[in-house]
GROMACS .gro file of C-alpha atoms in nm:
model
  360
    1UNK     CA    1  -7.048  -2.356 -12.150
    2UNK     CA    2  -7.395  -2.457 -12.255
    3UNK     CA    3  -7.677  -2.328 -12.036
    4UNK     CA    4  -7.894  -2.608 -11.899
    5UNK     CA    5  -8.254  -2.496 -11.874
    6UNK     CA    6  -8.481  -2.624 -11.598
    7UNK     CA    7  -8.757  -2.860 -11.709
    8UNK     CA    8  -9.117  -2.746 -11.717
    9UNK     CA    9  -9.335  -2.908 -11.454
   10UNK     CA   10  -9.709  -2.885 -11.519
   11UNK     CA   11  -9.938  -2.791 -11.233
   12UNK     CA   12 -10.311  -2.731 -11.196
   13UNK     CA   13 -10.549  -2.471 -11.054
   14UNK     CA   14 -10.859  -2.681 -10.984
   15UNK     CA   15 -11.114  -2.399 -10.957
   16UNK     CA   16 -11.007  -2.218 -11.277
   17UNK     CA   17 -11.266  -2.208 -11.556
   18UNK     CA   18 -10.974  -2.241 -11.800
   19UNK     CA   19 -10.616  -2.328 -11.709
   20UNK     CA   20 -10.405  -2.368 -12.022
   21UNK     CA   21 -10.037  -2.466 -12.021
   22UNK     CA   22 -10.037  -2.597 -12.381
   23UNK     CA   23  -9.941  -2.947 -12.286
   24UNK     CA   24 -10.084  -3.279 -12.408
   25UNK     CA   25 -10.425  -3.239 -12.571
   26UNK     CA   26 -10.394  -2.865 -12.635
   27UNK     CA   27 -10.393  -2.914 -13.015
   28UNK     CA   28 -10.739  -3.070 -12.999
   29UNK     CA   29 -10.874  -2.800 -12.768
   30UNK     CA   30 -10.777  -2.497 -12.978
   31UNK     CA   31 -10.961  -2.450 -13.309
   32UNK     CA   32 -10.829  -2.218 -13.580
   33UNK     CA   33 -11.098  -1.994 -13.728
   34UNK     CA   34 -11.220  -2.086 -14.076
   35UNK     CA   35 -11.447  -1.784 -14.106
   36UNK     CA   36 -11.469  -1.639 -14.457
   37UNK     CA   37 -11.504  -1.283 -14.575
   38UNK     CA   38 -11.850  -1.167 -14.674
   39UNK     CA   39 -11.915  -1.258 -15.037
   40UNK     CA   40 -11.580  -1.438 -15.073
   41UNK     CA   41 -11.454  -1.790 -15.032
   42UNK     CA   42 -11.115  -1.681 -14.899
   43UNK     CA   43 -11.058  -1.737 -14.528
   44UNK     CA   44 -11.067  -1.417 -14.327
   45UNK     CA   45 -10.804  -1.544 -14.086
   46UNK     CA   46 -10.544  -1.727 -14.294
   47UNK     CA   47 -10.255  -1.699 -14.050
   48UNK     CA   48 -10.118  -2.025 -13.914
   49UNK     CA   49 -10.068  -2.121 -13.548
   50UNK     CA   50  -9.844  -2.370 -13.370
   51UNK     CA   51  -9.805  -2.496 -13.015
   52UNK     CA   52  -9.430  -2.499 -12.955
   53UNK     CA   53  -9.150  -2.370 -12.737
   54UNK     CA   54  -9.039  -2.007 -12.783
   55UNK     CA   55  -8.767  -1.960 -13.043
   56UNK     CA   56  -8.613  -1.659 -12.867
   57UNK     CA   57  -8.486  -1.653 -12.509
   58UNK     CA   58  -8.651  -1.976 -12.399
   59UNK     CA   59  -8.634  -1.993 -12.019
   60UNK     CA   60  -8.774  -2.336 -11.935
   61UNK     CA   61  -8.731  -2.656 -12.135
   62UNK     CA   62  -9.065  -2.796 -12.248
   63UNK     CA   63  -9.260  -2.479 -12.166
   64UNK     CA   64  -9.481  -2.442 -12.474
   65UNK     CA   65  -9.694  -2.157 -12.601
   66UNK     CA   66  -9.951  -2.079 -12.868
   67UNK     CA   67  -9.740  -1.914 -13.139
   68UNK     CA   68  -9.844  -1.695 -13.433
   69UNK     CA   69  -9.655  -1.827 -13.736
   70UNK     CA   70  -9.749  -1.616 -14.039
   71UNK     CA   71  -9.625  -1.255 -14.057
   72UNK     CA   72  -9.862  -0.986 -14.187
   73UNK     CA   73 -10.169  -1.211 -14.178
   74UNK     CA   74 -10.484  -1.212 -13.969
   75UNK     CA   75 -10.496  -1.478 -13.699
   76UNK     CA   76 -10.787  -1.605 -13.489
   77UNK     CA   77 -10.819  -1.914 -13.272
   78UNK     CA   78 -11.052  -2.019 -12.991
   79UNK     CA   79 -11.112  -2.285 -12.728
   80UNK     CA   80 -11.432  -2.377 -12.544
   81UNK     CA   81 -11.457  -2.392 -12.168
   82UNK     CA   82 -11.559  -2.719 -12.010
   83UNK     CA   83 -11.866  -2.537 -11.876
   84UNK     CA   84 -11.990  -2.176 -11.897
   85UNK     CA   85 -11.830  -1.933 -11.653
   86UNK     CA   86 -12.052  -1.680 -11.472
   87UNK     CA   87 -11.866  -1.366 -11.350
   88UNK     CA   88 -12.175  -1.267 -11.152
   89UNK     CA   89 -12.084  -1.510 -10.871
   90UNK     CA   90 -11.742  -1.390 -10.757
   91UNK     CA   91 -11.612  -1.148 -11.019
   92UNK     CA   92 -11.336  -1.246 -11.259
   93UNK     CA   93 -10.960  -1.297 -11.278
   94UNK     CA   94 -10.800  -1.315 -11.623
   95UNK     CA   95 -10.425  -1.368 -11.654
   96UNK     CA   96 -10.199  -1.471 -11.940
   97UNK     CA   97  -9.850  -1.418 -12.075
   98UNK     CA   98  -9.745  -1.253 -12.402
   99UNK     CA   99  -9.407  -1.264 -12.570
  100UNK     CA  100  -9.351  -1.058 -12.886
  101UNK     CA  101  -9.044  -1.261 -12.978
  102UNK     CA  102  -9.026  -1.154 -13.343
  103UNK     CA  103  -9.066  -0.776 -13.296
  104UNK     CA  104  -9.432  -0.729 -13.387
  105UNK     CA  105  -9.476  -0.419 -13.608
  106UNK     CA  106  -9.850  -0.376 -13.577
  107UNK     CA  107 -10.109  -0.611 -13.437
  108UNK     CA  108 -10.303  -0.724 -13.134
  109UNK     CA  109 -10.220  -0.999 -12.885
  110UNK     CA  110 -10.540  -0.966 -12.687
  111UNK     CA  111 -10.794  -1.219 -12.558
  112UNK     CA  112 -11.170  -1.214 -12.606
  113UNK     CA  113 -11.397  -1.395 -12.362
  114UNK     CA  114 -11.683  -1.510 -12.583
  115UNK     CA  115 -12.043  -1.470 -12.473
  116UNK     CA  116 -12.239  -1.788 -12.405
  117UNK     CA  117 -12.372  -1.954 -12.603
  118UNK     CA  118 -12.104  -1.908 -12.869
  119UNK     CA  119 -12.160  -2.077 -13.203
  120UNK     CA  120 -12.018  -2.089 -13.554
  121UNK     CA  121 -11.672  -1.983 -13.660
  122UNK     CA  122 -11.490  -1.738 -13.436
  123UNK     CA  123 -11.449  -1.399 -13.607
  124UNK     CA  124 -11.462  -1.028 -13.535
  125UNK     CA  125 -11.841  -1.061 -13.552
  126UNK     CA  126 -11.861  -1.317 -13.270
  127UNK     CA  127 -12.033  -1.169 -12.961
  128UNK     CA  128 -11.792  -1.131 -12.673
  129UNK     CA  129 -11.824  -1.037 -12.308
  130UNK     CA  130 -11.480  -0.889 -12.245
  131UNK     CA  131 -11.165  -0.808 -12.443
  132UNK     CA  132 -10.828  -0.765 -12.272
  133UNK     CA  133 -10.465  -0.742 -12.373
  134UNK     CA  134 -10.195  -0.550 -12.561
  135UNK     CA  135 -10.234  -0.398 -12.906
  136UNK     CA  136  -9.915  -0.268 -13.070
  137UNK     CA  137 -10.023  -0.027 -13.340
  138UNK     CA  138  -9.928   0.340 -13.330
  139UNK     CA  139  -9.852   0.432 -12.971
  140UNK     CA  140  -9.997   0.100 -12.852
  141UNK     CA  141 -10.227   0.036 -12.557
  142UNK     CA  142 -10.364  -0.237 -12.337
  143UNK     CA  143 -10.727  -0.291 -12.434
  144UNK     CA  144 -10.993  -0.340 -12.172
  145UNK     CA  145 -11.340  -0.346 -12.324
  146UNK     CA  146 -11.660  -0.501 -12.194
  147UNK     CA  147 -12.001  -0.531 -12.356
  148UNK     CA  148 -12.318  -0.452 -12.166
  149UNK     CA  149 -12.678  -0.521 -12.264
  150UNK     CA  150 -12.931  -0.246 -12.207
  151UNK     CA  151 -13.231  -0.383 -12.015
  152UNK     CA  152 -13.448  -0.127 -12.194
  153UNK     CA  153 -13.349  -0.165 -12.560
  154UNK     CA  154 -13.186  -0.509 -12.547
  155UNK     CA  155 -12.889  -0.373 -12.744
  156UNK     CA  156 -12.525  -0.436 -12.656
  157UNK     CA  157 -12.274  -0.149 -12.630
  158UNK     CA  158 -11.895  -0.165 -12.607
  159UNK     CA  159 -11.741   0.026 -12.315
  160UNK     CA  160 -11.369   0.111 -12.345
  161UNK     CA  161 -11.128   0.178 -12.061
  162UNK     CA  162 -11.027   0.544 -12.050
  163UNK     CA  163 -10.654   0.622 -12.029
  164UNK     CA  164 -10.534   0.264 -12.089
  165UNK     CA  165 -10.170   0.184 -12.009
  166UNK     CA  166  -9.902   0.132 -12.275
  167UNK     CA  167  -9.773  -0.225 -12.317
  168UNK     CA  168  -9.402  -0.320 -12.309
  169UNK     CA  169  -9.263  -0.419 -12.652
  170UNK     CA  170  -8.915  -0.546 -12.568
  171UNK     CA  171  -8.948  -0.906 -12.693
  172UNK     CA  172  -8.953  -1.049 -12.341
  173UNK     CA  173  -9.231  -1.243 -12.169
  174UNK     CA  174  -9.483  -1.023 -11.986
  175UNK     CA  175  -9.775  -1.124 -11.768
  176UNK     CA  176 -10.107  -0.938 -11.805
  177UNK     CA  177 -10.356  -0.962 -11.520
  178UNK     CA  178 -10.710  -0.829 -11.491
  179UNK     CA  179 -10.914  -0.854 -11.171
  180UNK     CA  180 -11.280  -0.751 -11.159
  181UNK     CA  181 -11.432  -0.751 -10.811
  182UNK     CA  182 -11.795  -0.779 -10.709
  183UNK     CA  183 -11.799  -0.412 -10.601
  184UNK     CA  184 -11.736  -0.307 -10.966
  185UNK     CA  185 -11.373  -0.218 -10.895
  186UNK     CA  186 -11.096  -0.346 -11.122
  187UNK     CA  187 -10.719  -0.360 -11.134
  188UNK     CA  188 -10.500  -0.406 -11.442
  189UNK     CA  189 -10.144  -0.524 -11.378
  190UNK     CA  190  -9.840  -0.598 -11.593
  191UNK     CA  191  -9.575  -0.827 -11.446
  192UNK     CA  192  -9.740  -0.797 -11.107
  193UNK     CA  193  -9.728  -0.416 -11.101
  194UNK     CA  194 -10.060  -0.234 -11.097
  195UNK     CA  195 -10.084  -0.008 -11.402
  196UNK     CA  196 -10.449   0.099 -11.389
  197UNK     CA  197 -10.736   0.067 -11.146
  198UNK     CA  198 -11.080   0.213 -11.108
  199UNK     CA  199 -11.447   0.133 -11.139
  200UNK     CA  200 -11.658  -0.017 -11.414
  201UNK     CA  201 -11.910   0.255 -11.333
  202UNK     CA  202 -11.688   0.560 -11.387
  203UNK     CA  203 -11.374   0.478 -11.587
  204UNK     CA  204 -11.518   0.358 -11.918
  205UNK     CA  205 -11.649   0.536 -12.225
  206UNK     CA  206 -11.925   0.563 -12.297
  207UNK     CA  207 -12.057   0.523 -11.941
  208UNK     CA  208 -12.285   0.223 -11.903
  209UNK     CA  209 -12.565   0.404 -11.724
  210UNK     CA  210 -12.727   0.670 -11.946
  211UNK     CA  211 -12.837   1.011 -11.814
  212UNK     CA  212 -13.182   1.040 -11.655
  213UNK     CA  213 -13.269   1.334 -11.879
  214UNK     CA  214 -13.182   1.421 -12.237
  215UNK     CA  215 -13.242   1.715 -12.468
  216UNK     CA  216 -13.586   1.698 -12.627
  217UNK     CA  217 -13.516   1.610 -12.996
  218UNK     CA  218 -13.850   1.765 -13.095
  219UNK     CA  219 -13.792   2.098 -12.920
  220UNK     CA  220 -13.713   2.375 -13.169
  221UNK     CA  221 -13.577   2.723 -13.112
  222UNK     CA  222 -13.853   2.988 -13.156
  223UNK     CA  223 -13.807   3.200 -13.466
  224UNK     CA  224 -13.812   3.522 -13.262
  225UNK     CA  225 -13.554   3.399 -13.011
  226UNK     CA  226 -13.269   3.650 -12.984
  227UNK     CA  227 -12.943   3.482 -12.886
  228UNK     CA  228 -12.707   3.760 -12.999
  229UNK     CA  229 -12.586   3.948 -12.693
  230UNK     CA  230 -12.453   4.240 -12.902
  231UNK     CA  231 -12.598   4.399 -13.217
  232UNK     CA  232 -12.490   4.687 -13.447
  233UNK     CA  233 -12.618   5.022 -13.321
  234UNK     CA  234 -12.910   5.101 -13.556
  235UNK     CA  235 -12.878   5.476 -13.481
  236UNK     CA  236 -12.509   5.500 -13.568
  237UNK     CA  237 -12.405   5.666 -13.897
  238UNK     CA  238 -12.082   5.664 -14.088
  239UNK     CA  239 -11.875   5.983 -14.040
  240UNK     CA  240 -11.867   6.207 -14.346
  241UNK     CA  241 -11.485   6.199 -14.363
  242UNK     CA  242 -11.470   5.819 -14.348
  243UNK     CA  243 -11.292   5.714 -14.671
  244UNK     CA  244 -11.345   5.342 -14.726
  245UNK     CA  245 -11.160   5.360 -15.059
  246UNK     CA  246 -10.827   5.464 -14.908
  247UNK     CA  247 -10.578   5.179 -14.970
  248UNK     CA  248 -10.394   5.004 -14.687
  249UNK     CA  249 -10.048   5.062 -14.844
  250UNK     CA  250  -9.919   5.361 -15.043
  251UNK     CA  251  -9.581   5.450 -15.203
  252UNK     CA  252  -9.337   5.609 -14.959
  253UNK     CA  253  -9.293   5.962 -15.099
  254UNK     CA  254  -8.995   6.024 -14.871
  255UNK     CA  255  -8.796   5.734 -15.013
  256UNK     CA  256  -8.501   5.808 -15.246
  257UNK     CA  257  -8.328   5.587 -15.496
  258UNK     CA  258  -8.021   5.420 -15.336
  259UNK     CA  259  -7.679   5.543 -15.443
  260UNK     CA  260  -7.531   5.325 -15.713
  261UNK     CA  261  -7.864   5.197 -15.849
  262UNK     CA  262  -7.807   5.110 -16.217
  263UNK     CA  263  -8.124   5.232 -16.383
  264UNK     CA  264  -8.009   5.147 -16.737
  265UNK     CA  265  -7.877   4.799 -16.660
  266UNK     CA  266  -8.111   4.497 -16.705
  267UNK     CA  267  -8.121   4.226 -16.442
  268UNK     CA  268  -8.051   3.956 -16.706
  269UNK     CA  269  -7.814   3.965 -17.004
  270UNK     CA  270  -7.716   3.723 -17.278
  271UNK     CA  271  -7.453   3.471 -17.168
  272UNK     CA  272  -7.129   3.591 -17.335
  273UNK     CA  273  -6.980   3.242 -17.309
  274UNK     CA  274  -7.265   3.069 -17.487
  275UNK     CA  275  -7.207   2.945 -17.843
  276UNK     CA  276  -7.454   2.852 -18.106
  277UNK     CA  277  -7.477   2.469 -18.134
  278UNK     CA  278  -7.315   2.325 -18.445
  279UNK     CA  279  -7.632   2.140 -18.544
  280UNK     CA  280  -7.857   2.444 -18.506
  281UNK     CA  281  -8.067   2.500 -18.822
  282UNK     CA  282  -8.201   2.855 -18.845
  283UNK     CA  283  -8.469   2.755 -19.093
  284UNK     CA  284  -8.602   2.471 -18.873
  285UNK     CA  285  -8.505   2.591 -18.526
  286UNK     CA  286  -8.547   2.966 -18.576
  287UNK     CA  287  -8.305   3.242 -18.487
  288UNK     CA  288  -8.065   3.135 -18.218
  289UNK     CA  289  -8.014   3.353 -17.912
  290UNK     CA  290  -7.786   3.301 -17.617
  291UNK     CA  291  -7.949   3.200 -17.287
  292UNK     CA  292  -8.001   3.470 -17.025
  293UNK     CA  293  -7.779   3.491 -16.714
  294UNK     CA  294  -7.772   3.735 -16.418
  295UNK     CA  295  -7.611   4.065 -16.511
  296UNK     CA  296  -7.266   4.066 -16.343
  297UNK     CA  297  -7.279   4.445 -16.308
  298UNK     CA  298  -7.572   4.405 -16.069
  299UNK     CA  299  -7.386   4.179 -15.825
  300UNK     CA  300  -7.225   4.466 -15.634
  301UNK     CA  301  -7.494   4.727 -15.702
  302UNK     CA  302  -7.797   4.789 -15.473
  303UNK     CA  303  -8.018   4.719 -15.774
  304UNK     CA  304  -8.069   4.734 -16.150
  305UNK     CA  305  -8.346   4.837 -16.382
  306UNK     CA  306  -8.644   5.061 -16.307
  307UNK     CA  307  -8.668   5.170 -15.942
  308UNK     CA  308  -9.001   5.181 -15.762
  309UNK     CA  309  -9.078   5.349 -15.433
  310UNK     CA  310  -9.130   5.101 -15.146
  311UNK     CA  311  -9.478   5.082 -14.995
  312UNK     CA  312  -9.568   5.199 -14.647
  313UNK     CA  313  -9.888   5.182 -14.443
  314UNK     CA  314 -10.133   5.452 -14.545
  315UNK     CA  315 -10.192   5.687 -14.246
  316UNK     CA  316 -10.535   5.767 -14.388
  317UNK     CA  317 -10.645   5.403 -14.410
  318UNK     CA  318 -10.958   5.332 -14.204
  319UNK     CA  319 -11.108   5.030 -14.382
  320UNK     CA  320 -11.473   4.939 -14.412
  321UNK     CA  321 -11.699   5.119 -14.167
  322UNK     CA  322 -11.915   4.914 -13.933
  323UNK     CA  323 -12.163   5.041 -13.682
  324UNK     CA  324 -12.044   4.996 -13.321
  325UNK     CA  325 -12.200   4.714 -13.118
  326UNK     CA  326 -12.444   4.777 -12.838
  327UNK     CA  327 -12.632   4.554 -12.595
  328UNK     CA  328 -12.920   4.377 -12.765
  329UNK     CA  329 -13.237   4.487 -12.583
  330UNK     CA  330 -13.415   4.167 -12.702
  331UNK     CA  331 -13.136   3.931 -12.594
  332UNK     CA  332 -13.272   3.620 -12.414
  333UNK     CA  333 -12.953   3.423 -12.368
  334UNK     CA  334 -12.828   3.106 -12.536
  335UNK     CA  335 -13.116   2.882 -12.634
  336UNK     CA  336 -13.112   2.518 -12.534
  337UNK     CA  337 -13.377   2.252 -12.586
  338UNK     CA  338 -13.576   2.153 -12.282
  339UNK     CA  339 -13.478   1.840 -12.093
  340UNK     CA  340 -13.708   1.541 -12.094
  341UNK     CA  341 -13.695   1.200 -11.928
  342UNK     CA  342 -13.463   0.963 -12.114
  343UNK     CA  343 -13.680   0.678 -12.248
  344UNK     CA  344 -13.370   0.455 -12.254
  345UNK     CA  345 -13.263   0.533 -11.898
  346UNK     CA  346 -13.166   0.255 -11.660
  347UNK     CA  347 -12.930   0.218 -11.367
  348UNK     CA  348 -12.721  -0.094 -11.330
  349UNK     CA  349 -12.501  -0.087 -11.021
  350UNK     CA  350 -12.380  -0.445 -11.064
  351UNK     CA  351 -12.171  -0.418 -11.378
  352UNK     CA  352 -11.934  -0.687 -11.253
  353UNK     CA  353 -12.213  -0.931 -11.334
  354UNK     CA  354 -12.092  -0.966 -11.691
  355UNK     CA  355 -12.267  -1.197 -11.934
  356UNK     CA  356 -12.174  -1.565 -11.909
  357UNK     CA  357 -11.866  -1.689 -12.095
  358UNK     CA  358 -11.818  -2.025 -12.263
  359UNK     CA  359 -11.511  -1.980 -12.489
  360UNK     CA  360 -11.183  -1.791 -12.518
   0.00000   0.00000   0.00000
């Protein structure tokens, strides 16, 4: 019998900065990127989108989603918030569902929270505050990246979650949840199960806060600095009987030719079954000779043709002489540049206060 699906019933979360169920008005809210490649007129993101019900394993009638429609193309789409969202007040909760219904081979299904004020066409060059979600390429991982502005240099740096979890890729719907608290702690969950937790201060690379001291880039190792712990003994001399010319391997004089070795039989003989081709022309093609085949007399013999003694290691081999090593009396240890105060040092203990967001 036909399965009757329950109807979707929209509901609201009044305090959410963005609550999207892809109902009426969603088409007008989401804008496909028209960004172009540098120096070209072709759109960088030419993949098409649609707001529609899932085509595979739909669970609720009328429950729509934002669907990628063009295989093997780049896709980008964005929507503005009604007003900028400031994570500095109470932290941040980001949650959305992903369904890889058409067996994605390689690509990302992640969200970027765009830094306010966002302007122009959305592209990979658009400044963002945070990036979160699954990326199925290679082994796959769930991205969690945030950008932080140095109060000293004014430059932004991306900080990537270390040891990110692996996303499920079974074609079913999965819920991804990120919670950032105002004590810098975070939790990353998939389908309500915590998969990673930690601190913005300690679990991202590179760390946000730089070291207080750094190696002095202008400090140079003194020319007379001795960092070799061992040196050749300058008083050592090569022994008079040390023969550097003695080879490593020499013929084994005790070896004897195996019984049955056919000294006078070649390894290859003319093929007795071969016949001169009928169209062979001696004047144009030269004298014909039968092709060579393995000598059948050698099949059961230990060998044929000239016999050579096998090689063995030379008992008189000593190799190149080198003076033995002794402690270096001038050894000072491994040199390292002196540490100086880091001119770009700062300490931000409130990383949860991410930059304001005004688009997704």
